[in-house]
PDB file of C-alpha atoms in Angstrom:
ATOM      1  CA  TYR A   1     -13.156  -4.556  -9.047  1.00  0.00           C
ATOM      2  CA  GLY A   2     -13.048  -1.193 -10.851  1.00  0.00           C
ATOM      3  CA  TRP A   3     -13.013   0.027 -14.384  1.00  0.00           C
ATOM      4  CA  CYS A   4      -9.397  -0.568 -16.048  1.00  0.00           C
ATOM      5  CA  ALA A   5      -9.555  -4.123 -17.231  1.00  0.00           C
ATOM      6  CA  HIS A   6      -5.539  -3.971 -17.317  1.00  0.00           C
ATOM      7  CA  ARG A   7      -3.616  -6.518 -15.074  1.00  0.00           C
ATOM      8  CA  GLY A   8      -0.787  -4.831 -12.941  1.00  0.00           C
ATOM      9  CA  SER A   9       2.378  -6.334 -11.144  1.00  0.00           C
ATOM     10  CA  VAL A  10       5.353  -5.720  -8.637  1.00  0.00           C
ATOM     11  CA  CYS A  11       8.883  -7.062  -9.665  1.00  0.00           C
ATOM     12  CA  ILE A  12      11.707  -7.558  -6.815  1.00  0.00           C
ATOM     13  CA  TRP A  13      15.022  -8.339  -7.692  1.00  0.00           C
ATOM     14  CA  ASN A  14      17.568  -9.409  -5.145  1.00  0.00           C
ATOM     15  CA  VAL A  15      20.625  -8.545  -6.302  1.00  0.00           C
ATOM     16  CA  PHE A  16      22.639  -9.498  -3.203  1.00  0.00           C
ATOM     17  CA  ALA A  17      21.394 -13.065  -3.924  1.00  0.00           C
ATOM     18  CA  ARG A  18      23.115 -13.341  -7.046  1.00  0.00           C
ATOM     19  CA  SER A  19      26.782 -14.883  -7.684  1.00  0.00           C
ATOM     20  CA  ALA A  20      29.751 -13.554  -6.294  1.00  0.00           C
ATOM     21  CA  HIS A  21      31.093 -12.349  -9.513  1.00  0.00           C
ATOM     22  CA  ALA A  22      30.177 -10.079 -12.359  1.00  0.00           C
ATOM     23  CA  PRO A  23      26.781 -10.852 -12.481  1.00  0.00           C
ATOM     24  CA  ALA A  24      25.394 -11.845 -16.111  1.00  0.00           C
ATOM     25  CA  LEU A  25      22.866  -9.871 -17.184  1.00  0.00           C
ATOM     26  CA  GLU A  26      20.600 -12.985 -17.961  1.00  0.00           C
ATOM     27  CA  GLU A  27      20.677 -13.319 -13.763  1.00  0.00           C
ATOM     28  CA  PHE A  28      18.296  -9.995 -13.734  1.00  0.00           C
ATOM     29  CA  THR A  29      15.424 -11.087 -16.786  1.00  0.00           C
ATOM     30  CA  ALA A  30      13.529 -12.667 -14.184  1.00  0.00           C
ATOM     31  CA  PRO A  31      12.368 -11.010 -11.067  1.00  0.00           C
ATOM     32  CA  ASP A  32      12.798 -13.290  -7.595  1.00  0.00           C
ATOM     33  CA  VAL A  33       9.164 -12.122  -6.688  1.00  0.00           C
ATOM     34  CA  ARG A  34       6.066 -11.100  -8.817  1.00  0.00           C
ATOM     35  CA  LEU A  35       3.006  -9.618  -6.783  1.00  0.00           C
ATOM     36  CA  GLU A  36       0.229  -9.447  -9.513  1.00  0.00           C
ATOM     37  CA  THR A  37      -2.601  -6.491  -8.672  1.00  0.00           C
ATOM     38  CA  SER A  38      -6.036  -6.227 -10.604  1.00  0.00           C
ATOM     39  CA  SER A  39      -4.972  -3.319 -12.144  1.00  0.00           C
ATOM     40  CA  GLY A  40      -2.120  -1.238 -12.877  1.00  0.00           C
ATOM     41  CA  VAL A  41       0.224  -0.187 -10.043  1.00  0.00           C
ATOM     42  CA  MET A  42       0.518   3.012  -9.174  1.00  0.00           C
ATOM     43  CA  CYS A  43       2.916   3.396  -6.374  1.00  0.00           C
ATOM     44  CA  VAL A  44       4.429   1.125  -3.744  1.00  0.00           C
ATOM     45  CA  ALA A  45       5.540   1.577   0.095  1.00  0.00           C
ATOM     46  CA  ALA A  46       7.777  -0.783   2.064  1.00  0.00           C
ATOM     47  CA  HIS A  47       6.750  -0.180   5.524  1.00  0.00           C
ATOM     48  CA  PRO A  48       9.733   1.103   7.476  1.00  0.00           C
ATOM     49  CA  VAL A  49      10.072  -1.711  10.151  1.00  0.00           C
ATOM     50  CA  ARG A  50       8.934  -4.684   8.188  1.00  0.00           C
ATOM     51  CA  PRO A  51      10.040  -4.002   4.571  1.00  0.00           C
ATOM     52  CA  SER A  52       8.614  -7.493   3.574  1.00  0.00           C
ATOM     53  CA  VAL A  53       5.500  -5.823   3.832  1.00  0.00           C
ATOM     54  CA  LEU A  54       4.474  -3.611   0.831  1.00  0.00           C
ATOM     55  CA  ALA A  55       1.583  -1.464   0.414  1.00  0.00           C
ATOM     56  CA  VAL A  56       0.517  -1.024  -3.274  1.00  0.00           C
ATOM     57  CA  GLY A  57      -1.396   1.832  -4.565  1.00  0.00           C
ATOM     58  CA  THR A  58      -3.526   0.748  -8.036  1.00  0.00           C
ATOM     59  CA  PHE A  59      -5.146   2.546 -10.764  1.00  0.00           C
ATOM     60  CA  ASN A  60      -8.426   1.461  -9.918  1.00  0.00           C
ATOM     61  CA  GLY A  61      -8.126   3.373  -6.525  1.00  0.00           C
ATOM     62  CA  GLU A  62      -7.491   0.130  -4.800  1.00  0.00           C
ATOM     63  CA  VAL A  63      -4.925   0.038  -1.578  1.00  0.00           C
ATOM     64  CA  LEU A  64      -3.156  -3.317  -1.390  1.00  0.00           C
ATOM     65  CA  LEU A  65      -0.810  -4.952   0.970  1.00  0.00           C
ATOM     66  CA  PHE A  66       1.477  -7.615   0.534  1.00  0.00           C
ATOM     67  CA  ASP A  67       4.221  -9.943   2.835  1.00  0.00           C
ATOM     68  CA  THR A  68       6.598 -11.004   0.287  1.00  0.00           C
ATOM     69  CA  THR A  69       7.874 -13.337   3.338  1.00  0.00           C
ATOM     70  CA  LEU A  70       4.789 -15.791   2.208  1.00  0.00           C
ATOM     71  CA  ALA A  71       5.919 -15.360  -1.077  1.00  0.00           C
ATOM     72  CA  ASP A  72       9.202 -17.506  -0.217  1.00  0.00           C
ATOM     73  CA  VAL A  73       7.211 -20.206   1.357  1.00  0.00           C
ATOM     74  CA  GLY A  74       4.433 -20.813  -1.559  1.00  0.00           C
ATOM     75  CA  GLU A  75       1.529 -18.655  -0.131  1.00  0.00           C
ATOM     76  CA  ASP A  76      -0.260 -16.194  -1.842  1.00  0.00           C
ATOM     77  CA  SER A  77       1.503 -12.859  -0.907  1.00  0.00           C
ATOM     78  CA  MET A  78      -1.539 -10.834  -0.674  1.00  0.00           C
ATOM     79  CA  VAL A  79      -2.352 -10.416   2.867  1.00  0.00           C
ATOM     80  CA  ASP A  80      -5.423  -7.200   2.392  1.00  0.00           C
ATOM     81  CA  ALA A  81      -7.089  -5.578  -0.203  1.00  0.00           C
ATOM     82  CA  SER A  82      -9.021  -2.103   0.354  1.00  0.00           C
ATOM     83  CA  GLN A  83     -12.299  -2.827  -1.725  1.00  0.00           C
ATOM     84  CA  VAL A  84     -13.617   0.111  -4.614  1.00  0.00           C
ATOM     85  CA  GLU A  85     -16.387   1.387  -2.570  1.00  0.00           C
ATOM     86  CA  ASP A  86     -17.996   5.360  -2.226  1.00  0.00           C
ATOM     87  CA  PHE A  87     -15.940   5.647   1.284  1.00  0.00           C
ATOM     88  CA  CYS A  88     -12.754   4.345  -0.595  1.00  0.00           C
ATOM     89  CA  HIS A  89     -10.463   5.823  -3.248  1.00  0.00           C
ATOM     90  CA  ARG A  90     -12.286   5.936  -6.923  1.00  0.00           C
ATOM     91  CA  GLU A  91      -9.386   7.309  -8.887  1.00  0.00           C
ATOM     92  CA  PRO A  92      -5.867   6.337  -9.116  1.00  0.00           C
ATOM     93  CA  VAL A  93      -3.968   6.093  -5.973  1.00  0.00           C
ATOM     94  CA  ARG A  94      -1.275   8.749  -6.040  1.00  0.00           C
ATOM     95  CA  GLU A  95       0.998   8.103  -3.345  1.00  0.00           C
ATOM     96  CA  LEU A  96       1.548   6.079   0.181  1.00  0.00           C
ATOM     97  CA  VAL A  97       2.988   6.833   3.172  1.00  0.00           C
ATOM     98  CA  TRP A  98       3.657   4.855   6.177  1.00  0.00           C
ATOM     99  CA  VAL A  99       3.008   6.824   9.035  1.00  0.00           C
ATOM    100  CA  PRO A 100       3.644   6.489  12.828  1.00  0.00           C
ATOM    101  CA  LEU A 101       0.325   6.253  14.880  1.00  0.00           C
ATOM    102  CA  ALA A 102       1.556   8.954  17.225  1.00  0.00           C
ATOM    103  CA  VAL A 103       1.146  11.184  14.789  1.00  0.00           C
ATOM    104  CA  VAL A 104      -2.294  10.407  13.994  1.00  0.00           C
ATOM    105  CA  SER A 105      -3.490   9.588  17.253  1.00  0.00           C
ATOM    106  CA  ARG A 106      -5.798  12.126  19.062  1.00  0.00           C
ATOM    107  CA  ASP A 107      -3.386  12.058  22.274  1.00  0.00           C
ATOM    108  CA  GLY A 108      -0.107  11.459  20.459  1.00  0.00           C
ATOM    109  CA  LYS A 109       0.954   8.635  22.261  1.00  0.00           C
ATOM    110  CA  ALA A 110       1.915   5.547  20.083  1.00  0.00           C
ATOM    111  CA  GLY A 111       0.295   2.786  22.841  1.00  0.00           C
ATOM    112  CA  ALA A 112      -2.879   4.200  22.790  1.00  0.00           C
ATOM    113  CA  SER A 113      -3.560   2.310  19.730  1.00  0.00           C
ATOM    114  CA  GLY A 114      -4.752  -0.549  22.648  1.00  0.00           C
ATOM    115  CA  ARG A 115      -2.598  -2.918  20.409  1.00  0.00           C
ATOM    116  CA  GLY A 116      -0.172  -3.676  23.513  1.00  0.00           C
ATOM    117  CA  SER A 117       2.821  -3.853  21.004  1.00  0.00           C
ATOM    118  CA  ALA A 118       6.134  -2.612  21.399  1.00  0.00           C
ATOM    119  CA  PRO A 119       7.498   0.579  20.504  1.00  0.00           C
ATOM    120  CA  GLY A 120       8.937   0.557  16.964  1.00  0.00           C
ATOM    121  CA  SER A 121       6.791  -2.317  15.874  1.00  0.00           C
ATOM    122  CA  ALA A 122       5.047  -2.581  12.829  1.00  0.00           C
ATOM    123  CA  SER A 123       1.433  -2.309  14.416  1.00  0.00           C
ATOM    124  CA  GLU A 124       2.484   1.067  15.678  1.00  0.00           C
ATOM    125  CA  TYR A 125       2.642   2.871  12.102  1.00  0.00           C
ATOM    126  CA  VAL A 126      -0.982   3.271   9.984  1.00  0.00           C
ATOM    127  CA  LEU A 127      -0.911   4.042   6.396  1.00  0.00           C
ATOM    128  CA  ALA A 128      -1.803   6.842   4.224  1.00  0.00           C
ATOM    129  CA  SER A 129      -3.317   7.048   1.112  1.00  0.00           C
ATOM    130  CA  THR A 130      -4.083  10.118  -1.509  1.00  0.00           C
ATOM    131  CA  SER A 131      -5.723   9.882  -5.045  1.00  0.00           C
ATOM    132  CA  GLY A 132      -7.286  12.031  -7.638  1.00  0.00           C
ATOM    133  CA  ASP A 133     -10.379  12.201  -5.783  1.00  0.00           C
ATOM    134  CA  GLY A 134      -9.115  15.094  -3.430  1.00  0.00           C
ATOM    135  CA  ARG A 135      -9.705  12.378  -0.555  1.00  0.00           C
ATOM    136  CA  VAL A 136      -6.055  11.420   1.775  1.00  0.00           C
ATOM    137  CA  LEU A 137      -7.285   8.003   3.726  1.00  0.00           C
ATOM    138  CA  VAL A 138      -5.943   6.669   6.723  1.00  0.00           C
ATOM    139  CA  TRP A 139      -5.630   2.666   7.084  1.00  0.00           C
ATOM    140  CA  ASP A 140      -4.918   0.981   9.999  1.00  0.00           C
ATOM    141  CA  ALA A 141      -3.015  -2.138   8.189  1.00  0.00           C
ATOM    142  CA  PHE A 142      -2.542  -4.230  10.653  1.00  0.00           C
ATOM    143  CA  GLY A 143      -5.744  -3.569  13.347  1.00  0.00           C
ATOM    144  CA  VAL A 144      -8.849  -3.448  11.025  1.00  0.00           C
ATOM    145  CA  GLY A 145      -7.336  -3.990   7.949  1.00  0.00           C
ATOM    146  CA  LEU A 146      -7.983  -2.346   4.557  1.00  0.00           C
ATOM    147  CA  GLN A 147     -11.867  -2.783   4.442  1.00  0.00           C
ATOM    148  CA  ALA A 148     -12.561   0.787   5.637  1.00  0.00           C
ATOM    149  CA  PRO A 149     -10.454   3.456   6.105  1.00  0.00           C
ATOM    150  CA  ILE A 150     -10.246   4.845   9.929  1.00  0.00           C
ATOM    151  CA  ARG A 151      -9.959   8.399   8.836  1.00  0.00           C
ATOM    152  CA  GLY A 152     -10.739  10.417   5.837  1.00  0.00           C
ATOM    153  CA  LEU A 153      -9.572  13.989   4.819  1.00  0.00           C
ATOM    154  CA  ASN A 154     -11.314  15.814   1.309  1.00  0.00           C
ATOM    155  CA  LEU A 155      -8.804  17.918   0.218  1.00  0.00           C
ATOM    156  CA  ALA A 156     -11.559  20.536  -1.435  1.00  0.00           C
ATOM    157  CA  PRO A 157     -14.861  21.335  -0.354  1.00  0.00           C
ATOM    158  CA  ARG A 158     -17.761  19.534  -1.131  1.00  0.00           C
ATOM    159  CA  ARG A 159     -18.886  22.323  -3.861  1.00  0.00           C
ATOM    160  CA  SER A 160     -15.875  23.110  -5.080  1.00  0.00           C
ATOM    161  CA  LYS A 161     -13.792  20.653  -7.745  1.00  0.00           C
ATOM    162  CA  ALA A 162     -11.627  18.225  -6.122  1.00  0.00           C
ATOM    163  CA  PHE A 163      -7.934  17.954  -6.075  1.00  0.00           C
ATOM    164  CA  GLY A 164      -4.896  15.469  -5.897  1.00  0.00           C
ATOM    165  CA  GLY A 165      -2.708  15.652  -3.043  1.00  0.00           C
ATOM    166  CA  THR A 166       0.781  14.381  -2.349  1.00  0.00           C
ATOM    167  CA  ALA A 167       2.711  13.697   0.629  1.00  0.00           C
TER     168      ALA A 167
END
């Protein structure tokens, strides 16, 4: 994929599934779910409506989408992944934020997505990512997926030095 050869992972512990008595330290050594990534993890954002859906930003500039409910049934929990291409991030992803679709749609209406989804559903959110490459990219994770961003913004003019951002 990218230029970092070190693998990474996101580890999840369910502290409410432990014994009712004071938990022993040994119970927390192994995670309940481990999500493997191709490079180091820089940031994670849980979906505001479906917290089992996690967006992960990596050191290589990839944006990954996991659904931890798939890991519970023994399936691969990675749902989608962006590519390391010219129109995607090429530096480490610094931050990910789930944004209501109404905020980024042209007419300000969430239902304008044409998806026929109910207000407050998972598909009524898009994912915004920032990176050290000076770009903010918007992804339609539940529509077209992470194959290409649906919108982008350069934080610096092309002739000046690019700078990163944060949400």
